[in-house]
Amino acid sequence: MQYFLETNITYLQGVGPKRAELLNQELGIQTFRDLLYHFPYRYIDRTRYYTIAELEPDIPLVQVKGYIKGYYTEGQGKGKRLVADFQDETGTIKLIWFKGTKWIMGTYVPDVEYIVFGKPGVFNGIVNIIHPEIEALEKVTTRISSALQAQYNTTEKLKNQFITSKTLSKFIGSILKQLRYRIPETLPSYLISGHNLMSLHDAIHKIHFPSGNAEIERARYRLKFEELFYIELNLLRFKTIRSRKYKGFIFSNVGEHFNSFYYNNLPFSLTEAQKRVMKEIRRDLGSGRQMNRLLQGDVGSGKTLVALMSMLIAIDNGYQACLMAPTEILANQHYNTICQMLEGIGINVRLLTGSSKKSIRKDIDESLRDNSLNILIGTHALIEENVIFNNLGLVIIDEQHRFGVAQRARLWEKSANPPHILVMTATPIPRTLAMTLYGDLDVSVIDELPPGRVPVKTMHFTDPERNKVFGFIRKQIDEGRQIFVVFPLIQESEKMDYKNLEDGWDTISRVFPAPKYCITIVHGKMTPAEKETSMRLFKEGHANILVSTTVIEVGVDIPNASVMVIESAERFGLSQLHQLRGRVGRGNDQSYCILMTSDKLSKEAIARLEVMVRTSDGFEIAETDLRLRGPGDIEGTLQSGIPFDLKIASLGKDGQIIEHVRNIADSILAKDPMLKNEENFVLLSELGRLFSSKQSWSNIS
Ligand code: ADP
Ligand code: MG
């Protein structure tokens, strides 16, 4: 039976090698199973007929009854087309064909009542349908059994080979007809009955050929349940296996270095949230299990301090620690902050980045090996190149939500006894999304900002109001404050974006002329040394304004900066805007974020800007982002954790189901960690089918 589903679609009647190749290329469909899992994206109610008077180009797909009143051609050369006037008692529309015109004229004749099906458009004020589907009314009434007709995604190339949504529906129907047994169930029976799910067999039938909306809903739920359940089960199982396989270093002491820092060097007291998170981390570090923890906290919530204290615990127990940042600028900044905070504690901290000189590297290599180096700070280079620690006990990864499951796995695989890992992120992610994005991690949250922070005031201005904004900036500079001006830089429009950056820079330089004002710039085309010089000018307070692209997005800490101007703010995503805004408001004075946009904005852009003006709660912003945009980037990142495209569920919209199935997977693994019980046999075999060939990191047993 399984074999039947694995049959190559070449052998399906009406397909053959050429179309099979095309279906694979265009939709990734190779087997009968793939076709059955090519789900409709919507259903058309074929019992509903529009009258011609009702037609508008905004309606997606319509069905009209009427008569062809005669053919004629319009246009010249490539635009030449066959037109038919199509009429019912309420009016006339044009049916248009660019291809296959002879056949059309021969097939569809006047005085037969037809049903025309397609997407209405409009040209010169007259409604038309281009390349409609046409069928004689008589035939349709005798044939259509299901009122709701499934619509499938196809592509231009497929349509050119006459594989339309209707063709796919036929293929699927014919596979279902050939089935001689029920489609084998992929969930254990106790889940089906316990959660009142449709069987897989029924769900597959009903999703393609439903008889009503309720049935569609039940089928969709069952299929989403299954898809998400296996993703969560896979993540949790991986976590279970890992924790059984790897013993963690035990950091049992909180010793001299930690205490000396805590009592002598810490300039403020910890927030309650920081204390709680430190407790969670210490519990992990002393447990004998390897820590894999995610630390979520909004910008400015004080994650660096938590990182530092965790590293001190590692050192007090005789281990080395490293801290990895996504950019050189940030690595530098961490290095400086941490050196400053550790003054007089007697800890050897070094910085290693792509631009470190050979002699320094050599020196670092030696001190790593003889264990005289305690903390190494740097960029990706830290783990990817031949950096050999003597005794690495803790790895901290900062601001790296792009550091996916696969990359983390590389860290574990580096040694039989992998270090503890703490991943820090300032991108608040809705809980259910985090469950999957970081499904293999435990999560800690800092949900409190250090006291005395004044929330940033956010304002939205359009280009015509620019002079007002400049006036405001001038006042802030007079008060001794500093200003960020950020321009978008997107690869696809890089040239234009650099042009805008240049123009912006010119304008600002004119409005704020030297020598009275000092303006500096940072962008991606500068060398690291140039960037460093520019940043320093600003950091040390010599420059009043820093003009930059998004390189400053993450982490840069300049407490005296009070205004963040974001140019073309409509082009940024919400989470990016939130990150950028987090660069100000780090001191105790009122800070401002100014969103500059053109005065022509899409509805969605307006909604985004409104949220920014209304709230500074990172989680609320993340939820809104998810609602407006779908998980977008984040979902892309997820692909490192999920080796296939989701067919029916959405990580953004199906949060409730994710939470539900994760709990279920959790309790199954609690009772049967290796899935050895007979009733769970199907789970193991499905996991194997879905994941093992495509994903090396799940094979670590
Ligand atoms: P992020 O979480 O964005 O990395 P940082 O660790 O850079 O935040 O901290 C932001 C600022 O808040 C730093 O200047 C840091 O010294 C300060 N800070 C951190 N913890 C506290 C605290 N408990 N009380 C007061 N200030 C703090
Ligand atoms: Mg930080």
XYZ file of C-alpha atoms and ligand atoms in Angstrom:
729
model
C 0.000 0.000 0.000
C 2.757 2.420 0.914
C 4.301 1.414 -2.379
C 1.259 2.571 -4.239
C 1.629 6.067 -2.778
C 5.297 6.099 -3.718
C 4.483 5.341 -7.370
C 6.021 7.826 -9.751
C 3.431 10.100 -11.334
C 4.745 9.201 -14.775
C 2.558 6.129 -14.475
C -0.611 8.065 -13.833
C -2.910 8.085 -16.813
C -2.586 11.351 -18.695
C 0.807 12.258 -17.227
C 3.743 10.464 -18.865
C 7.458 11.300 -18.649
C 7.333 14.825 -20.069
C 4.559 16.156 -17.866
C 5.976 14.267 -14.890
C 9.277 16.074 -15.344
C 7.455 19.395 -15.537
C 5.352 18.690 -12.442
C 8.491 17.878 -10.538
C 10.285 20.994 -11.740
C 7.416 23.359 -11.134
C 5.734 21.970 -8.036
C 8.135 19.371 -6.668
C 5.572 16.641 -7.302
C 7.136 13.240 -7.962
C 4.895 10.604 -6.482
C 1.222 9.852 -6.016
C 1.640 10.862 -2.415
C 3.053 14.244 -3.457
C -0.007 14.841 -5.601
C -2.380 13.907 -2.794
C -0.511 16.325 -0.544
C -0.792 19.147 -3.070
C -3.658 20.801 -1.245
C -6.132 23.291 -2.695
C -5.588 26.909 -1.713
C -9.306 27.674 -1.955
C -12.664 26.389 -3.115
C -15.054 27.819 -5.603
C -18.724 27.440 -5.010
C -19.905 26.078 -8.350
C -23.510 26.439 -7.381
C -23.198 30.205 -7.369
C -23.764 32.011 -10.681
C -23.131 35.682 -11.246
C -25.143 37.773 -13.674
C -23.122 39.827 -16.095
C -24.430 43.026 -14.519
C -22.856 41.964 -11.216
C -19.342 41.485 -12.601
C -16.530 43.671 -11.354
C -12.806 43.233 -11.756
C -12.390 42.931 -7.959
C -14.114 39.549 -7.800
C -11.508 36.777 -7.935
C -13.269 34.074 -9.966
C -16.768 33.990 -11.364
C -19.172 31.712 -13.099
C -21.623 33.117 -15.622
C -24.371 31.491 -17.720
C -25.050 32.820 -21.211
C -24.691 32.667 -24.979
C -21.900 33.440 -27.425
C -23.140 36.066 -29.845
C -20.345 35.952 -32.432
C -16.581 36.081 -32.905
C -14.249 38.753 -34.271
C -10.556 39.660 -33.955
C -8.972 42.712 -32.384
C -5.430 44.080 -32.298
C -2.302 43.530 -34.354
C 0.807 41.342 -34.178
C 1.469 40.037 -30.674
C -1.634 41.736 -29.334
C -3.873 40.068 -31.873
C -6.722 38.265 -30.156
C -9.963 36.463 -30.730
C -12.960 38.060 -29.044
C -16.427 36.673 -28.431
C -19.329 38.741 -27.174
C -20.964 36.772 -24.400
C -24.432 37.692 -23.269
C -27.026 36.984 -20.638
C -30.253 38.877 -19.993
C -28.398 41.528 -17.954
C -25.588 42.507 -20.322
C -22.592 41.597 -22.473
C -18.915 40.899 -21.722
C -15.956 40.009 -23.906
C -14.269 36.616 -23.834
C -10.703 36.889 -25.102
C -8.175 34.369 -26.428
C -4.632 34.911 -27.615
C -4.008 31.265 -28.479
C -5.857 28.233 -29.803
C -8.379 30.442 -31.534
C -9.326 28.109 -34.368
C -10.205 25.353 -31.958
C -12.279 27.730 -29.847
C -14.358 28.911 -32.785
C -14.914 25.341 -33.879
C -15.917 24.117 -30.427
C -18.084 26.794 -28.864
C -20.959 27.723 -31.072
C -23.766 30.287 -30.834
C -27.163 29.290 -29.452
C -25.845 26.760 -26.942
C -26.061 27.826 -23.307
C -22.589 27.815 -21.758
C -21.077 28.284 -18.368
C -18.071 30.543 -18.499
C -15.625 30.455 -15.645
C -12.660 32.758 -15.002
C -11.264 35.932 -13.573
C -13.030 39.103 -14.676
C -10.879 41.996 -15.859
C -11.672 45.304 -17.455
C -10.393 47.033 -20.581
C -11.688 50.315 -21.987
C -14.546 50.154 -19.527
C -15.772 46.783 -20.763
C -15.581 43.696 -18.533
C -13.728 40.753 -20.054
C -12.478 37.295 -19.172
C -9.217 36.175 -20.719
C -8.871 32.484 -21.568
C -12.013 31.425 -19.708
C -12.983 27.852 -18.991
C -16.134 27.053 -20.920
C -18.530 24.159 -20.617
C -21.972 23.467 -21.947
C -24.535 23.959 -19.185
C -26.092 20.614 -19.921
C -22.883 18.693 -19.268
C -22.100 20.540 -16.062
C -25.403 19.899 -14.392
C -25.055 16.179 -14.899
C -21.383 15.905 -13.887
C -20.487 18.084 -10.918
C -20.973 16.103 -7.762
C -19.274 18.361 -5.292
C -20.479 21.908 -5.123
C -17.224 23.218 -3.732
C -14.564 22.853 -6.336
C -10.974 22.826 -5.191
C -8.562 25.303 -6.760
C -4.903 24.363 -6.996
C -1.761 26.362 -7.534
C -0.231 25.849 -10.923
C 2.353 27.823 -12.883
C 2.506 29.422 -16.322
C 4.689 26.608 -17.608
C 2.212 24.007 -16.417
C -0.710 25.863 -17.930
C 1.128 25.966 -21.245
C 1.201 22.189 -21.092
C -2.510 22.247 -20.267
C -2.021 21.301 -16.648
C -4.556 23.591 -15.007
C -6.138 23.508 -11.608
C -8.849 21.377 -13.156
C -6.302 18.925 -14.558
C -4.689 18.524 -11.155
C -8.075 17.886 -9.638
C -8.646 15.154 -12.222
C -5.268 13.543 -11.502
C -5.979 13.518 -7.794
C -9.437 12.117 -8.323
C -8.064 9.324 -10.428
C -5.480 8.356 -7.802
C -8.182 8.250 -5.165
C -10.305 6.073 -7.405
C -7.452 3.628 -7.927
C -6.864 3.232 -4.196
C -7.808 -0.277 -3.223
C -7.215 0.144 0.493
C -7.592 2.939 2.951
C -4.693 5.404 3.013
C -2.511 4.138 5.887
C -2.885 6.168 9.014
C 0.122 8.294 10.027
C -0.962 9.044 13.584
C -1.387 6.507 16.399
C -4.985 5.519 16.965
C -4.988 6.888 20.509
C -4.356 10.367 19.067
C -7.085 10.022 16.464
C -9.700 8.980 18.949
C -8.368 11.027 21.859
C -8.460 14.279 19.903
C -11.425 13.536 17.714
C -9.440 13.778 14.481
C -10.527 12.779 11.024
C -8.636 9.765 9.722
C -5.932 10.515 7.177
C -7.899 8.605 4.581
C -10.972 10.760 5.038
C -9.025 13.971 5.415
C -7.256 13.479 2.090
C -10.522 12.689 0.336
C -12.434 15.551 1.891
C -9.825 18.210 1.387
C -9.864 17.583 -2.343
C -13.551 16.772 -2.773
C -15.519 18.299 0.066
C -19.259 18.420 0.298
C -19.376 21.364 2.653
C -17.395 23.895 4.615
C -17.532 22.038 7.906
C -15.904 19.052 6.271
C -13.155 21.216 4.824
C -12.447 22.631 8.258
C -12.168 19.209 9.876
C -9.935 17.916 7.119
C -7.694 20.970 7.268
C -7.409 20.718 11.025
C -6.414 17.079 10.890
C -3.745 17.755 8.248
C -2.353 20.807 10.035
C -2.323 18.877 13.276
C -0.269 16.141 11.674
C 2.169 18.495 9.969
C 2.885 20.559 13.061
C 2.849 17.582 15.399
C 5.696 15.888 13.569
C 7.753 19.077 13.492
C 7.403 19.513 17.233
C 7.893 15.829 17.949
C 11.088 15.873 15.926
C 12.447 18.923 17.758
C 11.574 17.574 21.184
C 12.906 14.144 20.417
C 16.158 15.678 19.275
C 16.308 17.521 22.556
C 15.597 14.342 24.507
C 18.262 12.349 22.703
C 20.770 15.122 23.128
C 20.234 15.469 26.828
C 20.699 11.721 27.252
C 23.788 11.629 25.127
C 25.740 14.630 26.315
C 26.740 15.193 29.866
C 27.153 18.829 30.747
C 30.136 20.286 32.513
C 29.154 20.884 36.092
C 29.779 24.427 37.283
C 29.150 23.985 40.949
C 31.032 26.972 42.361
C 30.171 30.578 42.391
C 33.633 31.747 43.258
C 36.132 34.476 43.605
C 35.758 36.193 40.256
C 32.012 36.261 40.277
C 31.808 37.542 43.800
C 34.502 40.117 43.347
C 32.685 41.445 40.296
C 29.297 41.330 41.945
C 30.313 43.087 45.131
C 32.965 45.497 43.850
C 32.342 46.287 40.220
C 28.624 46.095 39.589
C 27.515 49.738 39.442
C 23.802 49.060 39.959
C 21.612 46.352 41.360
C 20.149 43.689 39.104
C 16.554 43.939 38.001
C 14.221 41.242 39.307
C 14.087 39.771 35.808
C 17.875 39.599 35.593
C 18.006 37.856 38.966
C 15.412 35.306 37.920
C 17.212 34.559 34.673
C 20.541 34.169 36.477
C 18.901 31.618 38.732
C 17.621 29.674 35.744
C 21.043 29.704 34.149
C 22.802 28.653 37.337
C 20.425 25.785 37.764
C 21.287 24.581 34.241
C 25.002 24.985 34.746
C 24.986 22.941 37.919
C 22.632 20.238 36.701
C 25.025 17.920 34.911
C 23.060 18.383 31.715
C 24.357 20.510 28.904
C 22.620 23.885 28.837
C 20.918 25.013 25.642
C 19.098 28.139 26.605
C 17.612 31.060 24.778
C 17.632 34.407 26.513
C 14.982 36.724 25.141
C 14.952 40.317 26.219
C 14.008 43.564 24.605
C 16.721 45.979 23.532
C 18.273 47.614 26.559
C 16.990 45.047 29.031
C 20.521 44.196 30.166
C 21.367 40.908 28.539
C 25.079 41.662 28.314
C 25.359 41.686 32.064
C 23.697 38.288 32.322
C 26.142 36.996 29.727
C 29.085 38.375 31.634
C 28.033 36.909 34.962
C 27.478 33.513 33.348
C 30.966 33.636 31.895
C 32.389 34.458 35.299
C 30.791 31.327 36.705
C 32.464 29.303 33.952
C 35.812 30.852 34.813
C 35.373 30.259 38.526
C 35.007 26.587 37.683
C 38.188 26.474 35.650
C 36.687 26.825 32.172
C 37.065 29.257 29.307
C 34.155 31.136 27.765
C 33.515 32.872 24.486
C 31.063 35.485 23.318
C 30.086 35.698 19.686
C 28.573 38.787 18.055
C 27.172 39.107 14.539
C 29.302 42.091 13.465
C 32.757 43.462 14.166
C 31.330 46.687 15.499
C 29.346 44.781 18.083
C 32.200 42.483 18.969
C 34.306 45.570 19.567
C 31.655 47.140 21.685
C 31.202 44.028 23.803
C 34.941 43.813 24.225
C 35.184 47.390 25.448
C 32.193 47.179 27.797
C 33.321 43.902 29.280
C 36.928 45.019 29.773
C 35.629 48.094 31.516
C 33.276 46.173 33.769
C 35.987 43.674 34.693
C 38.563 46.262 35.668
C 40.724 45.030 38.506
C 39.242 41.528 38.576
C 42.261 39.935 36.900
C 40.590 38.209 34.007
C 42.234 37.836 30.616
C 39.785 39.005 27.934
C 40.776 39.080 24.255
C 39.141 40.150 21.006
C 39.303 38.108 17.806
C 37.693 39.254 14.569
C 38.304 38.924 10.865
C 40.552 41.962 10.980
C 42.744 40.811 13.879
C 46.438 40.883 12.892
C 48.409 37.671 12.503
C 50.640 38.368 15.472
C 47.623 38.938 17.682
C 46.039 35.760 16.451
C 49.135 33.797 17.246
C 49.233 35.269 20.671
C 45.570 34.435 21.233
C 46.085 30.884 19.979
C 48.840 30.336 22.484
C 46.984 31.751 25.433
C 43.928 29.730 24.488
C 45.950 26.583 24.547
C 47.817 27.182 27.786
C 44.529 28.213 29.429
C 45.732 31.698 30.365
C 42.969 33.247 28.245
C 39.631 33.341 30.036
C 37.175 35.115 27.758
C 37.398 35.350 24.003
C 35.085 37.814 22.279
C 34.608 37.953 18.542
C 32.588 37.348 15.424
C 31.597 34.100 13.727
C 35.272 33.410 13.179
C 35.343 32.118 16.738
C 33.712 28.846 15.921
C 34.202 28.484 12.236
C 37.957 28.694 11.976
C 40.647 26.726 13.686
C 40.320 28.339 17.027
C 41.274 25.723 19.563
C 40.275 26.186 23.154
C 41.903 24.278 25.927
C 38.841 24.076 28.019
C 35.792 25.746 26.515
C 32.901 25.552 28.952
C 30.412 28.165 27.778
C 29.500 29.744 24.454
C 27.340 32.838 24.303
C 25.813 33.863 21.016
C 24.507 37.413 20.910
C 21.759 38.843 18.725
C 21.885 35.904 16.397
C 18.450 34.822 15.535
C 19.931 33.702 12.249
C 21.972 31.179 14.123
C 19.677 28.253 13.511
C 19.372 24.746 14.794
C 21.836 23.418 12.238
C 24.559 25.874 13.224
C 24.060 25.164 16.874
C 24.337 21.486 16.105
C 27.757 22.171 14.621
C 28.817 23.520 17.982
C 27.720 20.378 19.783
C 29.330 18.170 17.240
C 32.698 19.845 17.712
C 33.458 17.781 20.749
C 32.182 14.767 22.610
C 31.570 17.050 25.524
C 30.040 20.207 24.141
C 30.064 23.499 26.029
C 26.989 25.066 27.548
C 25.246 27.362 25.109
C 23.356 30.564 25.746
C 21.735 32.288 22.774
C 20.646 35.883 23.322
C 18.125 37.625 21.155
C 16.537 41.043 21.218
C 14.021 40.202 18.546
C 10.925 39.389 20.487
C 9.213 36.517 18.799
C 5.677 35.474 19.575
C 5.761 32.533 21.904
C 4.383 29.927 19.579
C 6.801 30.898 16.861
C 9.718 30.740 19.281
C 8.621 27.232 20.190
C 9.454 26.125 16.729
C 12.234 28.485 15.810
C 14.021 27.611 19.019
C 12.118 24.446 19.656
C 15.174 22.632 20.942
C 16.058 25.296 23.501
C 14.835 26.216 26.934
C 13.701 29.788 27.104
C 14.385 32.546 29.625
C 12.846 35.968 29.310
C 13.937 39.342 30.682
C 10.643 41.163 30.695
C 11.662 44.258 32.600
C 13.827 47.250 31.742
C 16.333 48.689 34.236
C 14.707 51.384 36.376
C 14.648 55.022 35.371
C 14.246 54.430 31.668
C 11.958 56.942 30.035
C 10.021 55.356 27.144
C 11.019 56.672 23.725
C 8.508 59.063 22.131
C 7.784 58.034 18.575
C 6.534 60.419 15.894
C 5.688 60.032 12.258
C 6.472 62.779 9.718
C 6.229 62.892 5.948
C 8.720 64.435 3.553
C 6.997 67.828 3.267
C 7.495 68.282 7.027
C 11.247 67.805 6.840
C 12.121 71.345 7.892
C 10.216 70.921 11.120
C 12.243 67.788 11.811
C 15.527 69.574 11.124
C 14.470 72.327 13.526
C 13.816 69.726 16.201
C 17.172 68.064 15.622
C 18.942 71.418 15.880
C 17.379 72.029 19.276
C 18.438 68.613 20.540
C 22.003 69.188 19.364
C 22.007 72.572 21.115
C 21.129 70.686 24.288
C 24.210 68.557 23.778
C 22.455 65.446 22.482
C 23.387 63.255 19.519
C 21.345 62.096 16.550
C 21.161 58.888 14.497
C 19.887 59.108 10.923
C 19.339 55.685 9.345
C 18.698 54.890 5.695
C 17.414 51.570 4.374
C 19.803 49.453 2.393
C 18.370 46.486 0.601
C 20.339 44.297 -1.709
C 17.817 44.368 -4.547
C 17.833 48.132 -4.670
C 21.356 48.706 -3.446
C 22.336 51.264 -6.092
C 19.299 53.418 -5.500
C 19.674 53.101 -1.777
C 23.266 54.300 -1.835
C 22.138 57.202 -3.986
C 19.513 58.086 -1.375
C 22.088 57.789 1.364
C 24.376 60.165 -0.527
C 21.582 62.651 -1.189
C 20.522 62.477 2.425
C 24.056 63.070 3.550
C 24.351 66.100 1.229
C 21.170 67.640 2.581
C 22.109 67.098 6.197
C 25.595 68.490 5.613
C 24.040 71.604 4.103
C 21.547 72.090 6.917
C 24.141 71.347 9.592
C 27.334 72.853 8.148
C 30.868 72.359 9.440
C 32.628 73.581 11.460
C 29.690 74.329 13.722
C 28.416 70.771 13.347
C 30.249 67.500 12.894
C 28.537 64.767 10.915
C 29.902 61.293 10.406
C 28.837 58.329 8.315
C 28.947 54.516 8.443
C 27.952 52.179 5.641
C 28.744 48.794 4.204
C 31.219 49.940 1.582
C 33.657 51.242 4.177
C 36.493 49.133 5.517
C 36.219 47.929 9.115
C 38.895 50.446 10.091
C 36.986 53.311 8.503
C 33.782 52.243 10.197
C 35.568 51.981 13.486
C 36.950 55.539 13.148
C 33.522 56.930 12.295
C 31.836 55.093 15.124
C 34.443 56.297 17.548
C 33.896 59.933 16.524
C 30.260 59.501 17.403
C 30.703 57.350 20.470
C 33.158 59.741 22.041
C 30.771 62.595 21.444
C 32.750 64.517 18.823
C 30.171 64.025 16.100
C 26.629 65.390 16.495
C 24.990 63.265 13.845
C 25.689 59.724 12.661
C 24.320 58.989 9.209
C 24.273 55.295 8.435
C 22.651 52.329 6.828
C 21.295 49.593 9.039
C 24.733 48.437 10.218
C 23.910 50.047 13.522
C 20.771 48.030 13.817
C 21.825 45.745 16.579
C 23.394 46.390 19.883
C 25.205 49.706 19.540
C 25.090 51.466 22.879
C 25.396 55.261 22.925
C 23.499 56.637 25.916
C 23.867 60.284 24.874
C 22.052 59.729 21.581
C 18.500 61.003 21.992
C 17.030 61.020 18.493
C 16.699 58.191 16.010
C 15.571 59.384 12.595
C 14.549 56.513 10.326
C 14.359 57.509 6.671
C 11.884 55.730 4.362
C 10.531 54.042 7.457
C 7.768 52.456 5.404
C 10.374 50.192 3.856
C 11.435 48.606 7.123
C 9.739 45.694 8.814
C 8.276 46.246 12.257
C 10.854 44.276 14.137
C 13.619 46.188 12.402
C 12.008 49.513 13.294
C 11.732 48.348 16.865
C 15.385 47.327 16.948
C 16.452 50.669 15.546
C 14.359 52.580 18.023
C 16.012 50.624 20.800
C 19.278 52.413 20.004
C 17.997 55.500 21.791
C 16.433 55.875 25.189
C 19.376 54.249 26.914
C 20.088 57.193 29.172
C 17.749 58.802 31.669
C 16.507 61.662 29.463
C 13.584 61.765 27.079
C 14.480 60.308 23.693
C 12.688 60.410 20.364
C 12.212 58.220 17.347
C 11.208 59.992 14.153
C 9.748 57.896 11.356
C 10.162 59.709 8.033
C 8.080 58.506 5.105
C 6.724 59.746 1.832
C 3.144 60.965 1.992
C 1.884 58.133 -0.195
C 1.588 55.023 1.906
C -0.068 51.648 1.598
C -2.677 50.622 4.152
C -0.323 48.067 5.597
C 2.484 50.610 5.963
C 0.146 52.965 7.795
C -0.866 50.157 10.149
C 2.775 49.383 10.877
C 3.674 52.996 11.576
C 0.672 53.334 13.856
C 1.773 50.436 16.032
C 5.231 51.937 16.325
C 3.811 55.271 17.448
C 1.427 53.615 19.884
C 3.574 51.124 21.761
C 7.115 50.239 22.690
C 6.284 46.730 23.848
C 8.405 44.427 21.723
C 6.073 41.481 22.061
C 3.028 43.439 21.029
C 4.960 44.661 18.018
C 6.045 41.157 17.109
C 2.480 39.878 17.306
C 1.271 42.695 15.076
C 4.066 42.053 12.636
C 3.099 38.435 12.426
C -0.516 39.374 11.818
C 0.226 41.962 9.154
C 2.955 40.259 7.298
C 2.981 36.603 8.186
C 6.152 35.163 9.612
C 8.131 36.180 6.518
C 11.824 36.252 7.335
C 11.394 34.295 10.465
C 9.701 31.512 8.609
C 12.600 31.552 6.149
C 15.050 31.115 8.979
C 13.034 28.244 10.209
C 13.924 26.262 7.197
C 17.159 25.470 8.968
C 15.065 23.601 11.508
C 12.440 22.167 9.186
C 13.776 20.462 6.109
C 10.618 20.794 4.028
C 8.059 23.421 3.110
C 4.895 23.461 5.109
C 2.035 22.251 2.956
C -0.934 23.408 4.918
C -0.094 24.824 8.329
C 1.278 28.297 8.947
C 3.715 28.947 11.754
C 2.353 32.441 12.031
C -1.348 31.751 12.025
C -1.614 28.342 13.617
C -0.027 29.239 16.933
C -2.783 27.574 18.916
C -2.365 24.280 17.137
C 1.409 24.475 17.594
C 1.011 24.905 21.296
C -1.486 22.083 21.480
C 0.544 19.543 19.495
C 3.734 20.473 21.283
C 2.156 19.614 24.603
C 0.956 16.344 23.166
C 4.404 15.501 21.783
C 5.929 16.416 25.110
C 3.743 14.063 27.085
C 4.273 11.223 24.617
C 8.052 11.574 24.975
C 7.800 11.823 28.738
C 6.210 8.373 28.816
C 8.186 6.829 25.997
C 11.372 8.819 25.319
C 12.736 6.528 22.629
C 9.303 5.817 21.117
C 9.790 2.108 21.681
C 6.204 1.235 22.614
C 4.268 -0.604 19.998
C 1.505 1.971 19.843
C 4.149 4.577 18.925
C 5.715 2.575 16.175
C 3.984 4.681 13.560
C 5.556 7.808 15.064
C 9.038 6.486 14.657
C 8.477 5.411 11.101
C 6.898 8.736 10.133
C 9.773 10.656 11.745
C 12.135 8.551 9.717
C 10.262 9.168 6.518
C 9.924 12.905 7.073
C 13.262 13.816 8.537
C 16.063 11.332 8.497
C 17.215 11.484 4.911
C 17.084 15.238 4.781
C 18.555 16.245 8.056
C 21.902 15.164 9.366
C 21.507 16.584 12.828
C 18.691 14.328 13.764
C 20.904 11.311 13.313
C 22.934 11.835 16.403
C 21.878 8.851 18.423
P 20.710 44.543 25.719
O 19.798 43.636 26.435
O 20.032 45.331 24.652
O 21.960 43.869 25.244
P 22.532 45.904 27.400
O 23.057 44.712 28.086
O 23.378 46.525 26.368
O 21.106 45.629 26.812
O 22.148 46.953 28.532
C 21.692 48.238 28.227
C 22.171 49.239 29.226
O 21.544 49.025 30.482
C 23.658 49.142 29.467
O 24.168 50.453 29.490
C 23.760 48.465 30.827
O 24.908 48.862 31.527
C 22.497 48.946 31.531
N 22.003 48.038 32.558
C 21.958 46.684 32.495
N 21.424 46.168 33.605
C 21.085 47.199 34.399
C 20.482 47.315 35.702
N 20.105 46.237 36.388
N 20.292 48.550 36.194
C 20.669 49.626 35.510
N 21.241 49.606 34.295
C 21.459 48.400 33.727
Mg 23.033 43.624 23.536
